[in-house]
mmCIF file of C-alpha atoms in Angstrom:
data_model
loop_
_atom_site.group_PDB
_atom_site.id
_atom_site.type_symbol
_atom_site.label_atom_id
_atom_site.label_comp_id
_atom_site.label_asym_id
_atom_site.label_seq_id
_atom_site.Cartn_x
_atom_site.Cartn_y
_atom_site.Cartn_z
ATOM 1 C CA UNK I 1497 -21.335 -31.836 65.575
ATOM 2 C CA UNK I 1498 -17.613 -32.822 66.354
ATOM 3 C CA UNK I 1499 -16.062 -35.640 65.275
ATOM 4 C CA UNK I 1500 -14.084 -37.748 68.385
ATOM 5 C CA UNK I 1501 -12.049 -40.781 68.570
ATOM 6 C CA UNK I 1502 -11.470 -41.638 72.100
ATOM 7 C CA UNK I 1503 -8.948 -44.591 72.093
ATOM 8 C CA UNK I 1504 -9.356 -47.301 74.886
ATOM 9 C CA UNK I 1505 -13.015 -46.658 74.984
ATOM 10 C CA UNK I 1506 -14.772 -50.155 75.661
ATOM 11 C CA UNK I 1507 -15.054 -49.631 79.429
ATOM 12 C CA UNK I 1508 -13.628 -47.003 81.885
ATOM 13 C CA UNK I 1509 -13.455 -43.582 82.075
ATOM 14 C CA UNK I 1510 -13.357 -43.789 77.383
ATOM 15 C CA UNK I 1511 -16.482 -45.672 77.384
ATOM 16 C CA UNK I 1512 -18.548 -43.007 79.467
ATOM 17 C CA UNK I 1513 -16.714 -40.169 77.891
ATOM 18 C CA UNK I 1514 -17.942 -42.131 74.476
ATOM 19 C CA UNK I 1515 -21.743 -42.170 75.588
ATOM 20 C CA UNK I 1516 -21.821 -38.526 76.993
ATOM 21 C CA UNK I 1517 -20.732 -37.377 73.761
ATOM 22 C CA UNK I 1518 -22.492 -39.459 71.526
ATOM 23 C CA UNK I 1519 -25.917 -38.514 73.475
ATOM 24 C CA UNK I 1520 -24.646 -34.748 72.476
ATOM 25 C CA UNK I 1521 -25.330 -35.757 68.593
ATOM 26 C CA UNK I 1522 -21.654 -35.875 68.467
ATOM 27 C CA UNK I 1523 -19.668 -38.125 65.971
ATOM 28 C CA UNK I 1524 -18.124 -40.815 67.642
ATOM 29 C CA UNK I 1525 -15.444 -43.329 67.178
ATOM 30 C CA UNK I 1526 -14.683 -45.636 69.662
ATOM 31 C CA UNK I 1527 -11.388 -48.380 70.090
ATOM 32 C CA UNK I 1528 -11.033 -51.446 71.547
ATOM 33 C CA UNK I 1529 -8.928 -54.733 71.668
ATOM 34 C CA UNK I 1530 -11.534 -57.265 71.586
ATOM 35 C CA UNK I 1531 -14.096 -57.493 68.977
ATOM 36 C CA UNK I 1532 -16.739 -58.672 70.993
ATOM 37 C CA UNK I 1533 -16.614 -56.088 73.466
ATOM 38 C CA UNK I 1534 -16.460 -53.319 70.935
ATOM 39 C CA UNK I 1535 -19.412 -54.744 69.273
ATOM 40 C CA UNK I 1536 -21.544 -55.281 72.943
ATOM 41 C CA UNK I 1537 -20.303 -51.228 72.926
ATOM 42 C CA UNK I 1538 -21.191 -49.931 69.919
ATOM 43 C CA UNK I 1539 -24.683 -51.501 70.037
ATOM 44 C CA UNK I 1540 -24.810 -50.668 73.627
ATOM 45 C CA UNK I 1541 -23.493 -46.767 73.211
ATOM 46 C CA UNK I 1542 -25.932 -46.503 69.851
ATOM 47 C CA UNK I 1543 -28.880 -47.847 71.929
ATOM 48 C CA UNK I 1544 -28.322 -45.505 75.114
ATOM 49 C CA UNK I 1545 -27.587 -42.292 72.871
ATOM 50 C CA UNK I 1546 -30.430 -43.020 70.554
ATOM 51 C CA UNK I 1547 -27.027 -41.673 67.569
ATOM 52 C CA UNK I 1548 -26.024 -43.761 64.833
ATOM 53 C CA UNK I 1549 -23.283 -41.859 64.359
ATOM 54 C CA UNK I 1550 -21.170 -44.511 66.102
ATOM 55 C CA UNK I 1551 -18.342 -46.410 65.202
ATOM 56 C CA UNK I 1552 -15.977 -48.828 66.369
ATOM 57 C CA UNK I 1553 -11.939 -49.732 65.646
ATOM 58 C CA UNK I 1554 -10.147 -52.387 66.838
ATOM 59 C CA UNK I 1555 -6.427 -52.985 67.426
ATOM 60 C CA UNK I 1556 -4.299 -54.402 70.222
ATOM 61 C CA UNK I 1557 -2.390 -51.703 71.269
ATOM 62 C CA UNK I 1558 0.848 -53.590 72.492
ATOM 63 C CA UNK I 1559 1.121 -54.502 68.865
ATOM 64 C CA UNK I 1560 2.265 -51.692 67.082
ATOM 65 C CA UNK I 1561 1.863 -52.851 63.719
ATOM 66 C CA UNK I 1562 -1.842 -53.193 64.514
ATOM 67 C CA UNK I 1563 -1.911 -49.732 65.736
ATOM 68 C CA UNK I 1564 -0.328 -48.428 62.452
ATOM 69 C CA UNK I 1565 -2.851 -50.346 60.337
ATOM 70 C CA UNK I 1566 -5.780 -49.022 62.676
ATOM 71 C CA UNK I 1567 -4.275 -45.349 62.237
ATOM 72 C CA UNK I 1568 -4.540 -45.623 58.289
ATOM 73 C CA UNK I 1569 -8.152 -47.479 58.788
ATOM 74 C CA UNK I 1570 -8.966 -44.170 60.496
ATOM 75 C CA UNK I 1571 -7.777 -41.568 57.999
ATOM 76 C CA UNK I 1572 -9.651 -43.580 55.460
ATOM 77 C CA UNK I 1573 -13.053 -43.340 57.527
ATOM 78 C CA UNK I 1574 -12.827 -39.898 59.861
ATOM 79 C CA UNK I 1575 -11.782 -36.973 56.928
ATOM 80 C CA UNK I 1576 -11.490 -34.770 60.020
ATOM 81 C CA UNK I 1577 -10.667 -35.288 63.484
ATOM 82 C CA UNK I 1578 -12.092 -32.450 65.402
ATOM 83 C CA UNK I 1579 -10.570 -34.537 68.964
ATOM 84 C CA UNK I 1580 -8.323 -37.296 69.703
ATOM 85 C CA UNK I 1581 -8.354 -38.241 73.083
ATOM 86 C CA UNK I 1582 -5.487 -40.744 73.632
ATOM 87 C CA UNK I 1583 -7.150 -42.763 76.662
ATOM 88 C CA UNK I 1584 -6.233 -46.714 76.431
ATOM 89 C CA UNK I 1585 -3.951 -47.374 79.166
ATOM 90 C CA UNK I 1586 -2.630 -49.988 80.942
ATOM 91 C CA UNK I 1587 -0.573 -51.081 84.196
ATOM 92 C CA UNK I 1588 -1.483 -54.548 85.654
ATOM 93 C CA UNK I 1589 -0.905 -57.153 82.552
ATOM 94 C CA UNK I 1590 -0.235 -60.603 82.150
ATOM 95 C CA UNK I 1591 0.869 -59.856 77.991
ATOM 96 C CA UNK I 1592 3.930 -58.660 77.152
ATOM 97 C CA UNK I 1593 5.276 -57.126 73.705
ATOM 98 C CA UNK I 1594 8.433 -58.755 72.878
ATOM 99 C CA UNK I 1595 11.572 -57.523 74.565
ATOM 100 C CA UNK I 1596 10.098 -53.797 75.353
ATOM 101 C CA UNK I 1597 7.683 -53.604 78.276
ATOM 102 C CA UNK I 1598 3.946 -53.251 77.091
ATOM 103 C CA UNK I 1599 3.191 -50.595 79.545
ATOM 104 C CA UNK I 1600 5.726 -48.101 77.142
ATOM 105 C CA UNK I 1601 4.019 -49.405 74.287
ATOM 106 C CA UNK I 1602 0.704 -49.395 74.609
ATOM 107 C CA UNK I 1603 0.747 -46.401 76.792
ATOM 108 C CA UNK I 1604 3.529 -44.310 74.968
ATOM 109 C CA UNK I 1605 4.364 -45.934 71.864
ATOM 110 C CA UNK I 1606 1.002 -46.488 70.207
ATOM 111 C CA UNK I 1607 -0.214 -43.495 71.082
ATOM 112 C CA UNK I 1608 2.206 -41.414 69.225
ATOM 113 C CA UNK I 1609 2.137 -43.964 66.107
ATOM 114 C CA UNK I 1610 -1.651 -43.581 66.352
ATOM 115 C CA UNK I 1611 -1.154 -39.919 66.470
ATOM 116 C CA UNK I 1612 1.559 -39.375 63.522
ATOM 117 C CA UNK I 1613 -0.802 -41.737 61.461
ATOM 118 C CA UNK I 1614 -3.829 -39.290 61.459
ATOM 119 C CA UNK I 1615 -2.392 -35.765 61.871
ATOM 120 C CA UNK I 1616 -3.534 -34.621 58.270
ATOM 121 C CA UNK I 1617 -7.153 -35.390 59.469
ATOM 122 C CA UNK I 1618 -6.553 -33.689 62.551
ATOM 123 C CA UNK I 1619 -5.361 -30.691 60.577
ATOM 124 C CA UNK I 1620 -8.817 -30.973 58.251
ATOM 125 C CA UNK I 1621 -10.832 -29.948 61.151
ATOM 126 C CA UNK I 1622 -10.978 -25.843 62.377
ATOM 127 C CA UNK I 1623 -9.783 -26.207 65.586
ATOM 128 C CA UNK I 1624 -8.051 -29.658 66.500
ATOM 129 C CA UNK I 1625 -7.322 -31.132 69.953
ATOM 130 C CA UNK I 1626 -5.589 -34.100 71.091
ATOM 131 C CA UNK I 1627 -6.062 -34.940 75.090
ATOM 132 C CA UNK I 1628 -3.357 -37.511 75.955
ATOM 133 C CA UNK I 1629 -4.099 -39.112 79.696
ATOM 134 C CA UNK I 1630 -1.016 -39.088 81.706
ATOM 135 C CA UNK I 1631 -1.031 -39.545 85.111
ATOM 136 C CA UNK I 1632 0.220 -37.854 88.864
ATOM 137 C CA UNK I 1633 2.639 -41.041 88.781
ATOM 138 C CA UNK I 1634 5.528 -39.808 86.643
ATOM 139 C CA UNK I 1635 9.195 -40.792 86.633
ATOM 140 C CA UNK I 1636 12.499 -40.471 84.872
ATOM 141 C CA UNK I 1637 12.520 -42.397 82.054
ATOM 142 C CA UNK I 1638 15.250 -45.624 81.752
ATOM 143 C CA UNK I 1639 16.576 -45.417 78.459
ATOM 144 C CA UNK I 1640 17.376 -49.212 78.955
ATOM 145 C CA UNK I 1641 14.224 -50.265 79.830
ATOM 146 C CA UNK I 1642 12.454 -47.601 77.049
ATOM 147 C CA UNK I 1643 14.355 -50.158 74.119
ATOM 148 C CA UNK I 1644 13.794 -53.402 75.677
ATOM 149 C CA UNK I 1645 17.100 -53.968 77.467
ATOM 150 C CA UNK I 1646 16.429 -54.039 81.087
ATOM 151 C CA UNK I 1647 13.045 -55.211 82.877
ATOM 152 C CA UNK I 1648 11.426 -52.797 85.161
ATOM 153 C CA UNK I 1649 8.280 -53.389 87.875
ATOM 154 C CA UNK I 1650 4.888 -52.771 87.134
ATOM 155 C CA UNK I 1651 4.156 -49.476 88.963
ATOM 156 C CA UNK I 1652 7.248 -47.770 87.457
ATOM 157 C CA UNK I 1653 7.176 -48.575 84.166
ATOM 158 C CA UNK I 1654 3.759 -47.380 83.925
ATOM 159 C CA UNK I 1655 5.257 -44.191 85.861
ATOM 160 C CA UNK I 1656 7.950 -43.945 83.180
ATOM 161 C CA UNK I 1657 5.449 -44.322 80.380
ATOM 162 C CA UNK I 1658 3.101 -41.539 81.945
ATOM 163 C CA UNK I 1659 5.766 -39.224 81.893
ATOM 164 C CA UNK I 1660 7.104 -40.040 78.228
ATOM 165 C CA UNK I 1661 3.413 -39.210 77.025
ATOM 166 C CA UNK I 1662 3.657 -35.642 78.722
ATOM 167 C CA UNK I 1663 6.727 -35.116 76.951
ATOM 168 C CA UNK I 1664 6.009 -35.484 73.816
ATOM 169 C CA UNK I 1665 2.604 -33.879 74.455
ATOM 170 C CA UNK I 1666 4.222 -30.422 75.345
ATOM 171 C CA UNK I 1667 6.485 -31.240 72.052
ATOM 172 C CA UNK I 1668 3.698 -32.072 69.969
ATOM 173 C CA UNK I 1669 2.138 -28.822 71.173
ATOM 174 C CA UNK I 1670 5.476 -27.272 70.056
ATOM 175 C CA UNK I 1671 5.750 -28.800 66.512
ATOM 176 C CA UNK I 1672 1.968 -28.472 65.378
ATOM 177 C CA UNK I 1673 0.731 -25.062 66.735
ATOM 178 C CA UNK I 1674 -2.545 -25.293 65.068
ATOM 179 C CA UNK I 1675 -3.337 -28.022 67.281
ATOM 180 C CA UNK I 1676 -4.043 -27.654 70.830
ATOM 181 C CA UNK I 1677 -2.345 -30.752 72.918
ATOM 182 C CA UNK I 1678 -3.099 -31.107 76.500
ATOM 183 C CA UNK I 1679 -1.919 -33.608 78.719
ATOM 184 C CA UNK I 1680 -4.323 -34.434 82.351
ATOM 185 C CA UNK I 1681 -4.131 -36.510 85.372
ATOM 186 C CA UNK I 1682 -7.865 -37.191 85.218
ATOM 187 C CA UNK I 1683 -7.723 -38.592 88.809
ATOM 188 C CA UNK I 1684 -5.629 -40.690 91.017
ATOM 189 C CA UNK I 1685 -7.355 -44.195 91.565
ATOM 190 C CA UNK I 1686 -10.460 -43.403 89.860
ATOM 191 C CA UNK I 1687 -13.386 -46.522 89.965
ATOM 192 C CA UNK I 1688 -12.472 -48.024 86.955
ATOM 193 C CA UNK I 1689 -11.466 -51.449 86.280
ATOM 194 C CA UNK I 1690 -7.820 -50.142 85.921
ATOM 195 C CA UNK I 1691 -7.620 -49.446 89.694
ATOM 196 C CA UNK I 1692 -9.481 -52.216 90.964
ATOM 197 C CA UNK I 1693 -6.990 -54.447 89.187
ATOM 198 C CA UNK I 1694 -4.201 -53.049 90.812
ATOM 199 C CA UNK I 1695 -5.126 -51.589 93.831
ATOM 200 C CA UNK I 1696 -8.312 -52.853 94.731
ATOM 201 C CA UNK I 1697 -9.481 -50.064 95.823
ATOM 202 C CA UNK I 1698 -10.732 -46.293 94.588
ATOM 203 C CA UNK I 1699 -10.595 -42.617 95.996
ATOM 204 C CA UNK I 1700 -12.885 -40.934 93.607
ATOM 205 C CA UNK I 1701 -15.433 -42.148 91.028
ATOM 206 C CA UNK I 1702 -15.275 -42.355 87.844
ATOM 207 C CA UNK I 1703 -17.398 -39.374 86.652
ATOM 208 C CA UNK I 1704 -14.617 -37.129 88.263
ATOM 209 C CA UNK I 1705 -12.338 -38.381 84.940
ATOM 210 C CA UNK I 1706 -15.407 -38.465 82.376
ATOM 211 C CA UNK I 1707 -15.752 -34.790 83.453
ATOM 212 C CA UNK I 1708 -12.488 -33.603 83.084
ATOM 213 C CA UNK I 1709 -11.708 -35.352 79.723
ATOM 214 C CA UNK I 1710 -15.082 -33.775 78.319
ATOM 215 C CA UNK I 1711 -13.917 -30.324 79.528
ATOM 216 C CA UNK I 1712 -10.563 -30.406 78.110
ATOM 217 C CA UNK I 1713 -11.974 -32.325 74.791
ATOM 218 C CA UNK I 1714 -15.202 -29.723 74.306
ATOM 219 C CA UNK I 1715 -14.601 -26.306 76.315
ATOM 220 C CA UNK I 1716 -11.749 -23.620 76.470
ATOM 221 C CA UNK I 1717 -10.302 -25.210 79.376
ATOM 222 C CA UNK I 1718 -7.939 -26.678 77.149
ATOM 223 C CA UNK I 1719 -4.669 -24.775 77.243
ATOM 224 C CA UNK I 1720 -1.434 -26.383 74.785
ATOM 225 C CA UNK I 1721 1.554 -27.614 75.882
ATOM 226 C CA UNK I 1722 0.139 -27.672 79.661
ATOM 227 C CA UNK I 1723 -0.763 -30.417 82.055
ATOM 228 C CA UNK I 1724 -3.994 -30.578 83.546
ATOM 229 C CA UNK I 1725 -3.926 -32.402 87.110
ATOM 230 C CA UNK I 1726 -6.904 -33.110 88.037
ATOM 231 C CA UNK I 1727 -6.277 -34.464 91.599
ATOM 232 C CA UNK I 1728 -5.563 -30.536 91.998
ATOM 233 C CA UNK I 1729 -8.556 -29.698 90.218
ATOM 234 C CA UNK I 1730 -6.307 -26.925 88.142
ATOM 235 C CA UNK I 1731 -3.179 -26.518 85.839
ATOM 236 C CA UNK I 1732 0.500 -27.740 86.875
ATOM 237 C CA UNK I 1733 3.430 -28.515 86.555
ATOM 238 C CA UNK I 1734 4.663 -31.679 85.537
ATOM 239 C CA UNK I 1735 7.620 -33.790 86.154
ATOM 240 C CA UNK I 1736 10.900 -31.600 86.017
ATOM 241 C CA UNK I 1737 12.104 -33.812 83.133
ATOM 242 C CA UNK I 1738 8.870 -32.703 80.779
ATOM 243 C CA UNK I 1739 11.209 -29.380 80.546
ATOM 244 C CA UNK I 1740 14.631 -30.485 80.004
ATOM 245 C CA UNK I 1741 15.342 -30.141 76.197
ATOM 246 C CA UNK I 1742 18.199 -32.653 76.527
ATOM 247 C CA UNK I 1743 15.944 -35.271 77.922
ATOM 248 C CA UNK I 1744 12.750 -33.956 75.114
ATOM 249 C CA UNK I 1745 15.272 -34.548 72.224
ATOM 250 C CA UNK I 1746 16.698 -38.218 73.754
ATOM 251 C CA UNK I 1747 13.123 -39.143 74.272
ATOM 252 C CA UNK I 1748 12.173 -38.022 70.407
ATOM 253 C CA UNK I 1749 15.124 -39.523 69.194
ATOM 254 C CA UNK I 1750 14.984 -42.672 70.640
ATOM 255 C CA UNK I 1751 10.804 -42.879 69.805
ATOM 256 C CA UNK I 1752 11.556 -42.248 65.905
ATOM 257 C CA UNK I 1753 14.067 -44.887 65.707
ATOM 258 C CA UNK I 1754 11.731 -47.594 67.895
ATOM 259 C CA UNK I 1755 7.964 -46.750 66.010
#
């Protein structure tokens, strides 16, 4: 039995990655912003799976201070992490997050505060993984737009925030070698409620995602430091910018001094 927090995991791609697993007499800890939802979920995954062994956080992850307080919830109820899959997402939103555009921080930011909160649990367990969902839309990051100072469209900051994920998953990977961190496309415009909000439309469904994630979360597909795409159905290379170490360190720098 592993124990999993998938993050994001009230609907989607998390939320049948969440009931696959916790049908496999896994341990399972699911997130979500709205506590009615994760409730309808919890009973709903616990019902379906037939495993107690269920439970539920909530935080709104465009507030970081409610991600830090959910990260210290979590080391106080999961010991060990065996897997943290770093799911929630978002790209169409009415919210914002103060000056800094909500896509960065709930896509980027909270992740790696959620992260740095629990990495002495993650270190508990024999052989830790972390699967961090970017995405085949990646672009350069605006340093401007990264601390609030200049707006950017909808599409490309979530592009920009994709990419900032993958490059601090390869230097995660770098910085904790006893934990393998992989970074996937699970699938461009998978049937999920993401892509139906913004595109209205899907090329694949969703299973295509759940399948990947479990693969890279349970099996030795997993390789550290790499990017999964999934649209290719095999390992590749990501943005050119994931490898400069100028633009790793500016990224890093800039992340300490915002979370």
């Amino acid at each position: 039995m592993k124990h999993i927090l998938i993050t994001g995991s009230t609907d989607g791609i998390g939320k049948l990655l969440a009931l696959r697993l916790a049908k496999e007499g896994h341990f399972v800890a699911i997130h979500g912003r709205s506590d009615a939802k994760l409730a309808a979920t919890l009973k709903e995954i616990k019902q379906q799976s037939k495993n107690e062994n269920v439970i539920g956080f909530l935080a709104d992850f465009s507030d970081l201070n409610a991600v830090k307080k959910m990260a210290e919830e979590v080391a106080e109820k999961m010991p060990i992490i065996d897997v943290l899959v770093n799911n929630a997402g978002v790209l169409m939103t009415n919210g914002s997050s103060g000056t800094i555009d909500i896509r960065f921080v709930v896509n980027y930011f909270a992740p790696y505060a959620l992260t740095n909160g629990i990495v002495a649990n993650l270190k508990a367990s024999d052989a830790p993984r972390i699967v961090n969902l970017s995405s085949a839309a990646q672009s350069t990051i605006n340093i401007q737009a990264l601390e609030g100072k200049t707006g950017l469209g909808a599409n490309e900051a979530y592009a920009q925030s994709k990419l900032a994920l993958t490059i601090w998953s390869f230097y995660l990977a770098e910085q904790e070698p006893s934990i393998t961190v992989v970074a996937v496309n699970p699938g461009s415009l998978l049937n999920t409620k993401m892509a139906k909000e913004a595109y209205g439309q899907h090329w694949s469904p969703a299973e295509k995602g759940v399948d990947i994630l479990y693969n890279l979360s349970m099996t030795d597909l997993a390789k550290s430091g790499e990017y999964f795409d999934n649209d290719k159905g095999s390992y590749a290379t990501a943005h050119a910018d994931a490898y400069n170490t100028q633009k790793i360190e500016n990224l890093l720098s800039i992340t300490n001094t915002l979370v």
